[in-house]
PDB file of C-alpha atoms and ligand atoms in Angstrom:
ATOM      1  CA  MET R1227       4.884   0.939  12.147  1.00 79.00           C
ATOM      2  CA  ASN R1228       5.740  -2.409  13.888  1.00 95.00           C
ATOM      3  CA  LEU R1229       7.697  -3.487   9.875  1.00 97.00           C
ATOM      4  CA  GLU R1230       8.345  -6.845  12.173  1.00 97.00           C
ATOM      5  CA  ASN R1231       4.417  -8.043  12.446  1.00 97.00           C
ATOM      6  CA  ILE R1232       4.522  -6.135   8.529  1.00 98.00           C
ATOM      7  CA  CYS R1233       6.728  -7.974   7.438  1.00 98.00           C
ATOM      8  CA  GLU R1234       5.490 -11.228   8.995  1.00 98.00           C
ATOM      9  CA  ALA R1235       2.029 -10.948   7.501  1.00 98.00           C
ATOM     10  CA  VAL R1236       3.672  -9.989   4.070  1.00 98.00           C
ATOM     11  CA  ALA R1237       5.085 -13.449   4.472  1.00 98.00           C
ATOM     12  CA  ARG R1238       2.398 -15.094   5.027  1.00 98.00           C
ATOM     13  CA  LEU R1239       0.146 -13.090   1.896  1.00 98.00           C
ATOM     14  CA  ALA R1240       3.602 -14.745   0.186  1.00 98.00           C
ATOM     15  CA  LYS R1241       3.534 -18.238   0.826  1.00 98.00           C
ATOM     16  CA  GLU R1242       0.197 -18.037   0.640  1.00 98.00           C
ATOM     17  CA  THR R1243      -0.481 -17.100  -2.589  1.00 98.00           C
ATOM     18  CA  GLY R1244       2.587 -18.923  -4.116  1.00 98.00           C
ATOM     19  CA  LYS R1245       0.237 -22.149  -3.170  1.00 97.00           C
ATOM     20  CA  GLU R1246      -2.594 -21.024  -4.525  1.00 97.00           C
ATOM     21  CA  ILE R1247      -1.044 -20.019  -7.920  1.00 95.00           C
ATOM     22  CA  LYS R1248       0.083 -23.182  -7.784  1.00 93.00           C
ATOM     23  CA  ARG R1249      -3.472 -24.689  -7.423  1.00 94.00           C
ATOM     24  CA  TYR R1250      -4.300 -22.776  -9.892  1.00 93.00           C
ATOM     25  CA  LYS R1251      -2.613 -23.534 -13.111  1.00 92.00           C
ATOM     26  CA  LYS R1252      -2.830 -27.314 -11.975  1.00 91.00           C
ATOM     27  CA  GLU R1253      -6.438 -26.676 -12.151  1.00 91.00           C
ATOM     28  CA  ASN R1254      -6.536 -24.165 -15.268  1.00 89.00           C
ATOM     29  CA  GLY R1255      -3.686 -25.036 -17.221  1.00 85.00           C
ATOM     30  CA  LEU R1256      -2.029 -20.900 -18.377  1.00 85.00           C
ATOM     31  CA  LYS R1257      -2.939 -18.574 -20.894  1.00 83.00           C
ATOM     32  CA  VAL R1258       0.130 -16.416 -22.143  1.00 82.00           C
ATOM     33  CA  GLU R1259      -0.314 -13.352 -23.915  1.00 82.00           C
ATOM     34  CA  VAL R1260       3.053 -11.332 -25.530  1.00 85.00           C
ATOM     35  CA  LYS R1261       3.489  -8.097 -23.553  1.00 78.00           C
ATOM     36  CA  GLY R1262       6.888  -7.191 -25.939  1.00 80.00           C
ATOM     37  CA  ARG R1263      10.063  -8.472 -27.450  1.00 78.00           C
ATOM     38  CA  HIS R1264      10.268 -11.905 -25.628  1.00 75.00           C
ATOM     39  CA  ASP R1265       8.268 -10.414 -22.962  1.00 77.00           C
ATOM     40  CA  PHE R1266       5.377 -12.553 -21.811  1.00 78.00           C
ATOM     41  CA  VAL R1267       2.367 -13.020 -18.852  1.00 83.00           C
ATOM     42  CA  THR R1268       0.277 -15.377 -18.203  1.00 88.00           C
ATOM     43  CA  GLN R1269      -3.483 -15.163 -16.276  1.00 92.00           C
ATOM     44  CA  VAL R1270      -1.537 -16.956 -13.206  1.00 94.00           C
ATOM     45  CA  ASP R1271       0.121 -13.514 -13.045  1.00 94.00           C
ATOM     46  CA  LYS R1272      -2.500 -11.687 -13.175  1.00 94.00           C
ATOM     47  CA  TYR R1273      -5.077 -13.620 -10.594  1.00 95.00           C
ATOM     48  CA  SER R1274      -0.696 -13.642  -8.488  1.00 97.00           C
ATOM     49  CA  GLU R1275      -1.152  -9.819  -8.205  1.00 97.00           C
ATOM     50  CA  LYS R1276      -4.575  -9.192  -7.583  1.00 97.00           C
ATOM     51  CA  LEU R1277      -5.000 -11.481  -5.132  1.00 98.00           C
ATOM     52  CA  LEU R1278      -1.244  -9.985  -3.168  1.00 98.00           C
ATOM     53  CA  VAL R1279      -3.227  -6.478  -3.718  1.00 98.00           C
ATOM     54  CA  GLU R1280      -6.137  -7.423  -1.733  1.00 98.00           C
ATOM     55  CA  GLY R1281      -4.162  -8.572   0.533  1.00 98.00           C
ATOM     56  CA  LEU R1282      -1.736  -5.997   1.235  1.00 98.00           C
ATOM     57  CA  SER R1283      -4.594  -3.026   0.786  1.00 98.00           C
ATOM     58  CA  GLN R1284      -5.866  -4.372   3.311  1.00 98.00           C
ATOM     59  CA  ILE R1285      -2.151  -5.506   5.858  1.00 98.00           C
ATOM     60  CA  LEU R1286      -1.415  -1.215   5.395  1.00 98.00           C
ATOM     61  CA  PRO R1287      -4.051   0.576   3.602  1.00 97.00           C
ATOM     62  CA  GLU R1288      -2.455   4.052   2.848  1.00 97.00           C
ATOM     63  CA  ALA R1289       0.788   2.154   0.535  1.00 98.00           C
ATOM     64  CA  GLY R1290       0.154   3.409  -2.657  1.00 98.00           C
ATOM     65  CA  TYR R1291       1.178   0.538  -5.069  1.00 98.00           C
ATOM     66  CA  ILE R1292       4.326  -0.135  -8.247  1.00 98.00           C
ATOM     67  CA  ALA R1293       3.013  -3.419  -9.189  1.00 98.00           C
ATOM     68  CA  GLU R1294       4.308  -4.655 -12.545  1.00 97.00           C
ATOM     69  CA  GLU R1295       1.127  -5.604 -14.347  1.00 95.00           C
ATOM     70  CA  GLY R1296      -1.170  -2.827 -13.595  1.00 96.00           C
ATOM     71  CA  THR R1297      -3.980  -3.876 -10.981  1.00 96.00           C
ATOM     72  CA  ARG R1298      -3.111  -0.581  -9.339  1.00 95.00           C
ATOM     73  CA  THR R1299      -1.178   2.642 -10.493  1.00 96.00           C
ATOM     74  CA  ASP R1300      -2.089   4.907  -7.643  1.00 97.00           C
ATOM     75  CA  ARG R1301       0.952   6.057  -5.357  1.00 97.00           C
ATOM     76  CA  GLY R1302       0.581   6.655  -1.954  1.00 97.00           C
ATOM     77  CA  GLU R1303       2.639   9.771  -0.438  1.00 96.00           C
ATOM     78  CA  HIS R1304       5.045   7.291   1.825  1.00 97.00           C
ATOM     79  CA  PHE R1305       4.799   3.934   1.980  1.00 98.00           C
ATOM     80  CA  ASN R1306       4.301   1.964  -1.584  1.00 98.00           C
ATOM     81  CA  TRP R1307       4.649  -1.800  -1.824  1.00 98.00           C
ATOM     82  CA  VAL R1308       6.287  -3.190  -4.817  1.00 98.00           C
ATOM     83  CA  ILE R1309       5.171  -6.013  -6.318  1.00 98.00           C
ATOM     84  CA  ASP R1310       6.311  -8.594  -8.890  1.00 98.00           C
ATOM     85  CA  PRO R1311       2.958 -11.160  -8.967  1.00 98.00           C
ATOM     86  CA  ILE R1312       5.611 -14.125 -10.823  1.00 97.00           C
ATOM     87  CA  ASP R1313       9.084 -13.125 -11.214  1.00 98.00           C
ATOM     88  CA  GLY R1314      10.169 -16.037 -13.677  1.00 97.00           C
ATOM     89  CA  THR R1315       7.173 -15.801 -15.492  1.00 94.00           C
ATOM     90  CA  THR R1316       9.143 -17.425 -19.317  1.00 93.00           C
ATOM     91  CA  ASN R1317      11.042 -20.507 -16.520  1.00 96.00           C
ATOM     92  CA  PHE R1318       6.900 -20.534 -14.646  1.00 94.00           C
ATOM     93  CA  ILE R1319       5.958 -21.423 -18.671  1.00 92.00           C
ATOM     94  CA  HIS R1320       8.100 -24.161 -18.763  1.00 93.00           C
ATOM     95  CA  ASP R1321       7.762 -25.646 -15.299  1.00 93.00           C
ATOM     96  CA  VAL R1322      11.615 -24.585 -14.746  1.00 96.00           C
ATOM     97  CA  PRO R1323      12.446 -23.504 -11.403  1.00 97.00           C
ATOM     98  CA  PRO R1324      12.711 -21.268 -10.005  1.00 98.00           C
ATOM     99  CA  HIS R1325      10.038 -18.533 -10.275  1.00 97.00           C
ATOM    100  CA  ALA R1326       8.870 -16.297  -7.552  1.00 98.00           C
ATOM    101  CA  ILE R1327       6.386 -13.635  -5.658  1.00 98.00           C
ATOM    102  CA  SER R1328       8.348 -10.752  -4.748  1.00 98.00           C
ATOM    103  CA  ILE R1329       7.110  -7.967  -3.036  1.00 99.00           C
ATOM    104  CA  ALA R1330       8.968  -4.910  -1.167  1.00 98.00           C
ATOM    105  CA  LEU R1331       7.616  -2.167   1.378  1.00 98.00           C
ATOM    106  CA  MET R1332       9.017   1.351   0.573  1.00 98.00           C
ATOM    107  CA  GLN R1333       8.856   4.435   2.926  1.00 98.00           C
ATOM    108  CA  ASP R1334       9.558   8.144   2.039  1.00 97.00           C
ATOM    109  CA  GLY R1335      12.139   6.378  -1.177  1.00 96.00           C
ATOM    110  CA  LYS R1336      13.735   3.474   1.173  1.00 98.00           C
ATOM    111  CA  VAL R1337      12.958  -0.022   0.488  1.00 98.00           C
ATOM    112  CA  VAL R1338      12.682  -1.302   4.187  1.00 98.00           C
ATOM    113  CA  ILE R1339      10.059  -4.906   3.574  1.00 98.00           C
ATOM    114  CA  GLY R1340      11.102  -7.054   1.287  1.00 98.00           C
ATOM    115  CA  VAL R1341       9.661 -11.177   1.008  1.00 99.00           C
ATOM    116  CA  ILE R1342      10.863 -13.306  -1.751  1.00 99.00           C
ATOM    117  CA  TYR R1343       9.199 -16.333  -2.287  1.00 98.00           C
ATOM    118  CA  GLU R1344      10.617 -19.032  -4.337  1.00 98.00           C
ATOM    119  CA  ILE R1345       7.635 -21.312  -5.545  1.00 97.00           C
ATOM    120  CA  CYS R1346       9.508 -24.485  -6.307  1.00 97.00           C
ATOM    121  CA  GLY R1347      11.581 -24.981  -3.077  1.00 97.00           C
ATOM    122  CA  ASP R1348       8.970 -23.984  -1.390  1.00 98.00           C
ATOM    123  CA  GLU R1349      11.482 -21.093   0.377  1.00 98.00           C
ATOM    124  CA  LEU R1350      10.636 -17.839   2.207  1.00 98.00           C
ATOM    125  CA  PHE R1351      13.667 -15.217   2.081  1.00 98.00           C
ATOM    126  CA  TYR R1352      12.649 -12.318   4.007  1.00 98.00           C
ATOM    127  CA  ALA R1353      14.050  -9.219   5.997  1.00 98.00           C
ATOM    128  CA  TYR R1354      13.245  -6.194   7.522  1.00 98.00           C
ATOM    129  CA  LYS R1355      15.178  -2.716   8.217  1.00 98.00           C
ATOM    130  CA  ASP R1356      18.041  -3.439  11.251  1.00 98.00           C
ATOM    131  CA  GLY R1357      15.848  -6.431  11.951  1.00 98.00           C
ATOM    132  CA  GLY R1358      17.621  -8.649   9.861  1.00 97.00           C
ATOM    133  CA  ALA R1359      17.477 -10.876   6.740  1.00 98.00           C
ATOM    134  CA  TYR R1360      16.313 -15.240   7.108  1.00 98.00           C
ATOM    135  CA  LEU R1361      15.221 -18.302   5.409  1.00 98.00           C
ATOM    136  CA  ASN R1362      11.763 -20.195   6.629  1.00 96.00           C
ATOM    137  CA  ASP R1363      12.848 -18.138   9.679  1.00 89.00           C
ATOM    138  CA  GLU R1364      16.898 -19.361   9.678  1.00 97.00           C
ATOM    139  CA  HIS R1365      19.042 -15.784   9.783  1.00 98.00           C
ATOM    140  CA  ILE R1366      20.920 -16.301   6.725  1.00 98.00           C
ATOM    141  CA  HIS R1367      24.168 -14.941   5.528  1.00 98.00           C
ATOM    142  CA  VAL R1368      26.483 -13.686   2.849  1.00 98.00           C
ATOM    143  CA  SER R1369      28.618 -16.115   1.214  1.00 98.00           C
ATOM    144  CA  PRO R1370      32.575 -15.554   3.108  1.00 98.00           C
ATOM    145  CA  VAL R1371      34.398 -16.187  -0.520  1.00 98.00           C
ATOM    146  CA  ALA R1372      37.411 -13.426  -0.771  1.00 98.00           C
ATOM    147  CA  ASP R1373      37.829 -13.704  -3.903  1.00 98.00           C
ATOM    148  CA  ILE R1374      36.607 -13.879  -7.277  1.00 98.00           C
ATOM    149  CA  SER R1375      38.433 -16.485  -8.798  1.00 98.00           C
ATOM    150  CA  GLN R1376      36.442 -18.200  -6.322  1.00 98.00           C
ATOM    151  CA  SER R1377      32.763 -17.355  -6.534  1.00 98.00           C
ATOM    152  CA  LEU R1378      29.607 -18.655  -8.005  1.00 98.00           C
ATOM    153  CA  ILE R1379      28.871 -15.815 -10.072  1.00 98.00           C
ATOM    154  CA  SER R1380      24.507 -15.257 -11.325  1.00 98.00           C
ATOM    155  CA  THR R1381      23.429 -12.840 -13.833  1.00 98.00           C
ATOM    156  CA  GLY R1382      20.463 -12.478 -16.185  1.00 98.00           C
ATOM    157  CA  PHE R1383      20.981 -12.295 -20.385  1.00 96.00           C
ATOM    158  CA  PRO R1384      19.993  -9.449 -22.579  1.00 92.00           C
ATOM    159  CA  TYR R1385      16.521 -10.670 -23.891  1.00 88.00           C
ATOM    160  CA  SER R1386      14.692  -7.767 -24.991  1.00 87.00           C
ATOM    161  CA  ASN R1387      16.925  -4.529 -24.398  1.00 89.00           C
ATOM    162  CA  PHE R1388      20.376  -4.897 -26.501  1.00 92.00           C
ATOM    163  CA  ASP R1389      21.608  -1.504 -26.207  1.00 91.00           C
ATOM    164  CA  ARG R1390      24.332  -2.509 -23.718  1.00 93.00           C
ATOM    165  CA  LEU R1391      24.509  -6.134 -24.831  1.00 96.00           C
ATOM    166  CA  ASP R1392      28.290  -6.045 -26.136  1.00 96.00           C
ATOM    167  CA  ASP R1393      29.582  -4.564 -22.981  1.00 97.00           C
ATOM    168  CA  TYR R1394      27.380  -6.690 -21.408  1.00 97.00           C
ATOM    169  CA  MET R1395      29.515  -9.768 -22.646  1.00 97.00           C
ATOM    170  CA  LYS R1396      32.750  -8.209 -21.727  1.00 97.00           C
ATOM    171  CA  LEU R1397      31.908  -8.464 -17.933  1.00 98.00           C
ATOM    172  CA  PHE R1398      30.749 -11.847 -19.141  1.00 98.00           C
ATOM    173  CA  ASN R1399      33.721 -12.995 -20.606  1.00 97.00           C
ATOM    174  CA  HIS R1400      35.284 -11.706 -17.869  1.00 97.00           C
ATOM    175  CA  PHE R1401      33.950 -13.951 -15.354  1.00 98.00           C
ATOM    176  CA  THR R1402      34.509 -16.288 -17.311  1.00 97.00           C
ATOM    177  CA  LYS R1403      37.084 -15.974 -17.311  1.00 97.00           C
ATOM    178  CA  ASN R1404      37.935 -14.789 -13.770  1.00 97.00           C
ATOM    179  CA  SER R1405      35.705 -16.505 -11.781  1.00 98.00           C
ATOM    180  CA  SER R1406      33.988 -20.442 -10.931  1.00 98.00           C
ATOM    181  CA  GLY R1407      31.352 -20.446 -13.395  1.00 98.00           C
ATOM    182  CA  LEU R1408      28.380 -17.910 -14.220  1.00 98.00           C
ATOM    183  CA  ARG R1409      24.911 -18.775 -13.892  1.00 98.00           C
ATOM    184  CA  ARG R1410      21.557 -17.788 -15.052  1.00 98.00           C
ATOM    185  CA  HIS R1411      18.729 -18.719 -13.599  1.00 97.00           C
ATOM    186  CA  GLY R1412      16.301 -16.555 -15.457  1.00 98.00           C
ATOM    187  CA  SER R1413      14.288 -15.133 -11.639  1.00 98.00           C
ATOM    188  CA  ALA R1414      16.329 -11.997 -10.374  1.00 98.00           C
ATOM    189  CA  ALA R1415      14.511 -11.968  -7.423  1.00 98.00           C
ATOM    190  CA  THR R1416      15.982 -15.457  -6.866  1.00 98.00           C
ATOM    191  CA  ASP R1417      19.442 -14.325  -7.750  1.00 98.00           C
ATOM    192  CA  LEU R1418      19.139 -12.010  -4.697  1.00 99.00           C
ATOM    193  CA  ALA R1419      17.891 -13.749  -2.400  1.00 99.00           C
ATOM    194  CA  TYR R1420      20.422 -16.054  -3.139  1.00 99.00           C
ATOM    195  CA  VAL R1421      22.874 -13.914  -3.036  1.00 99.00           C
ATOM    196  CA  ALA R1422      22.054 -13.051   0.616  1.00 99.00           C
ATOM    197  CA  ALA R1423      21.998 -17.026   1.429  1.00 98.00           C
ATOM    198  CA  GLY R1424      25.462 -17.135   0.600  1.00 98.00           C
ATOM    199  CA  ARG R1425      24.556 -19.483  -3.210  1.00 98.00           C
ATOM    200  CA  PHE R1426      26.079 -16.732  -5.179  1.00 98.00           C
ATOM    201  CA  ASP R1427      28.602 -14.790  -3.833  1.00 98.00           C
ATOM    202  CA  ALA R1428      26.873 -11.882  -6.440  1.00 98.00           C
ATOM    203  CA  PHE R1429      24.592 -10.959  -9.104  1.00 98.00           C
ATOM    204  CA  PHE R1430      24.902  -8.119 -11.886  1.00 98.00           C
ATOM    205  CA  GLU R1431      22.194  -7.509 -14.676  1.00 98.00           C
ATOM    206  CA  TYR R1432      21.112  -4.599 -17.107  1.00 97.00           C
ATOM    207  CA  ASP R1433      17.139  -3.573 -17.484  1.00 97.00           C
ATOM    208  CA  LEU R1434      16.149  -4.487 -14.672  1.00 98.00           C
ATOM    209  CA  LYS R1435      12.602  -2.625 -13.433  1.00 98.00           C
ATOM    210  CA  PRO R1436      11.808  -1.002  -9.356  1.00 98.00           C
ATOM    211  CA  TYR R1437       9.787  -4.882  -9.169  1.00 98.00           C
ATOM    212  CA  ASP R1438      12.673  -7.095 -10.099  1.00 98.00           C
ATOM    213  CA  VAL R1439      15.102  -5.939  -7.513  1.00 98.00           C
ATOM    214  CA  ALA R1440      12.941  -3.805  -4.469  1.00 98.00           C
ATOM    215  CA  ALA R1441      12.698  -6.576  -2.444  1.00 99.00           C
ATOM    216  CA  GLY R1442      16.560  -8.717  -2.960  1.00 98.00           C
ATOM    217  CA  ALA R1443      18.282  -5.496  -3.138  1.00 98.00           C
ATOM    218  CA  ILE R1444      17.629  -4.560   1.506  1.00 98.00           C
ATOM    219  CA  ILE R1445      17.082  -9.154   2.166  1.00 98.00           C
ATOM    220  CA  VAL R1446      20.934  -9.274   0.260  1.00 99.00           C
ATOM    221  CA  GLN R1447      21.752  -5.613   2.454  1.00 98.00           C
ATOM    222  CA  GLU R1448      19.978  -7.535   5.386  1.00 98.00           C
ATOM    223  CA  ALA R1449      22.514 -10.430   4.813  1.00 98.00           C
ATOM    224  CA  GLY R1450      25.686  -8.375   5.186  1.00 98.00           C
ATOM    225  CA  GLY R1451      25.850  -7.850   1.172  1.00 98.00           C
ATOM    226  CA  ARG R1452      26.231  -4.963  -0.810  1.00 98.00           C
ATOM    227  CA  ILE R1453      25.000  -3.065  -3.678  1.00 98.00           C
ATOM    228  CA  ALA R1454      25.271  -0.669  -6.256  1.00 98.00           C
ATOM    229  CA  ASP R1455      24.163   0.425  -9.522  1.00 98.00           C
ATOM    230  CA  PHE R1456      27.029  -0.309 -12.526  1.00 97.00           C
ATOM    231  CA  LYS R1457      28.904   3.048 -11.301  1.00 97.00           C
ATOM    232  CA  GLY R1458      28.986   1.862  -7.297  1.00 97.00           C
ATOM    233  CA  LYS R1459      26.124   4.902  -6.563  1.00 97.00           C
ATOM    234  CA  ASP R1460      23.109   3.985  -5.097  1.00 97.00           C
ATOM    235  CA  ASP R1461      20.299   4.379  -7.926  1.00 98.00           C
ATOM    236  CA  TYR R1462      19.939   0.700  -8.114  1.00 98.00           C
ATOM    237  CA  ILE R1463      15.888   0.346  -7.568  1.00 98.00           C
ATOM    238  CA  PHE R1464      14.486   2.436 -10.317  1.00 98.00           C
ATOM    239  CA  GLY R1465      18.303   2.780 -12.265  1.00 97.00           C
ATOM    240  CA  LYS R1466      18.226  -0.514 -13.882  1.00 97.00           C
ATOM    241  CA  GLU R1467      21.414  -2.201 -13.029  1.00 97.00           C
ATOM    242  CA  ILE R1468      22.818  -3.636 -10.233  1.00 98.00           C
ATOM    243  CA  ILE R1469      25.589  -5.181  -9.024  1.00 98.00           C
ATOM    244  CA  ALA R1470      24.754  -7.076  -6.050  1.00 98.00           C
ATOM    245  CA  THR R1471      27.747  -8.565  -3.722  1.00 98.00           C
ATOM    246  CA  ASN R1472      29.177  -9.999  -0.172  1.00 98.00           C
ATOM    247  CA  GLY R1473      30.270  -6.842  -0.111  1.00 98.00           C
ATOM    248  CA  LEU R1474      34.760  -8.745   0.199  1.00 98.00           C
ATOM    249  CA  ILE R1475      34.411  -8.804  -3.642  1.00 98.00           C
ATOM    250  CA  TYR R1476      32.821  -5.904  -4.175  1.00 98.00           C
ATOM    251  CA  GLU R1477      35.498  -3.290  -4.777  1.00 98.00           C
ATOM    252  CA  ASP R1478      36.707  -5.958  -7.734  1.00 98.00           C
ATOM    253  CA  PHE R1479      33.452  -6.663  -8.930  1.00 98.00           C
ATOM    254  CA  LEU R1480      33.146  -2.719  -9.458  1.00 98.00           C
ATOM    255  CA  GLU R1481      35.622  -2.587 -11.305  1.00 98.00           C
ATOM    256  CA  ALA R1482      35.666  -4.996 -13.297  1.00 98.00           C
ATOM    257  CA  THR R1483      31.975  -4.272 -13.682  1.00 98.00           C
ATOM    258  CA  LYS R1484      33.504  -0.480 -14.454  1.00 97.00           C
ATOM    259  CA  LYS R1485      35.210  -1.666 -16.947  1.00 97.00           C
ATOM    260  CA  ALA R1486      33.206  -3.356 -18.665  1.00 97.00           C
ATOM    261  CA  PHE R1487      30.529  -0.386 -18.696  1.00 95.00           C
ATOM    262  CA  GLY R1488      32.216   1.425 -20.209  1.00 88.00           C
ATOM    263  CA  ASN R1489      30.572   4.249 -16.585  1.00 61.00           C
ATOM    264  CA  LYS R1490      28.403   5.191 -19.288  1.00 50.00           C
TER     265      LYS R1490
HETATM  266  C1  IPD I1231      12.432 -11.329 -15.322  1.00 79.26           C
HETATM  267  C2  IPD I1231      13.598 -11.953 -14.605  1.00 79.26           C
HETATM  268  C3  IPD I1231      14.496 -12.894 -15.479  1.00 79.26           C
HETATM  269  C4  IPD I1231      15.122 -11.207 -15.678  1.00 79.26           C
HETATM  270  C5  IPD I1231      14.340 -10.323 -16.847  1.00 79.26           C
HETATM  271  C6  IPD I1231      13.482 -10.050 -16.155  1.00 79.26           C
HETATM  272  P1  IPD I1231       9.907 -11.146 -15.080  1.00 79.26           P
HETATM  273  O1  IPD I1231      11.425 -11.165 -14.633  1.00 79.26           O
HETATM  274  O2  IPD I1231      13.490 -11.986 -13.279  1.00 79.26           O
HETATM  275  O3  IPD I1231      16.229 -13.368 -14.303  1.00 79.26           O
HETATM  276  O4  IPD I1231      16.268 -11.437 -16.160  1.00 79.26           O
HETATM  277  O5  IPD I1231      14.802  -9.170 -16.788  1.00 79.26           O
HETATM  278  O6  IPD I1231      12.700  -9.042 -16.534  1.00 79.26           O
HETATM  279  O7  IPD I1231       9.436 -10.730 -16.669  1.00 79.26           O
HETATM  280  O8  IPD I1231       9.636 -13.063 -14.910  1.00 79.26           O
HETATM  281  O9  IPD I1231       9.188 -10.788 -14.112  1.00 79.26           O
HETATM  282 CA1   CA I1232      10.180  -9.892 -12.611  1.00 79.26          CA
HETATM  283 CA1   CA I1233       6.908 -11.163 -12.817  1.00 79.26          CA
END
């Protein structure tokens, strides 16, 4: 298994699909369906996922799928593709950047490839296990900022699950007072890619799904960053909570997170 070659093929597919859905949206417009509370899907999300599943099934036929829109649901014995056909659908509907295609490959439960194509900026982020992280073929690295007071922090506001809103607001409050600023860009995959590229120093959000974070997680790690769940453990792909940092501010960031979320 040559991860580098597979990653290259996935990156090409993500970029082609990004260009194709831009064209498709222009020609066909959007048909928006409501999936859940404040949770939308368009026919373009479904079209994107169909193209991705077709392409990925040729790259690695034995792999199974965890795909947001459920185009395929069969699981592989060792390999699974984790696909978000458009991350940032609300932005996409409103013609607001960023929005991205996010694809990860998991091998025996561990992410080994991550590809994020941010469509508006034509930026292709990718990484494979032990191969480093890249943006449009240039190596990327997390930021050198060592102090939260000088950090730019990205987050996703709770929008449908408000169970932990009070704890979330405690952390929001803390970073509002103790960092250089907070941003809400509306695409968790892009948030993670930006941490990897050193644009944001850290990111946090709860209630994210595997397809929101799997690709971004390996890109951040291969760029030298450090990721965890809110307890400082490794359950950030399926555990619905993630902090991603440049590594240098990890301990302080985790301490603030634990304090706000009461280690629940
Ligand atoms: C959403 C985006 C958003 C995050 C949400 C996700 P979607 O993904 O990543 O930034 O805050 O939690 O669900 O629905 O646009 O694929
Ligand atoms: Ca998503
Ligand atoms: Ca999506």
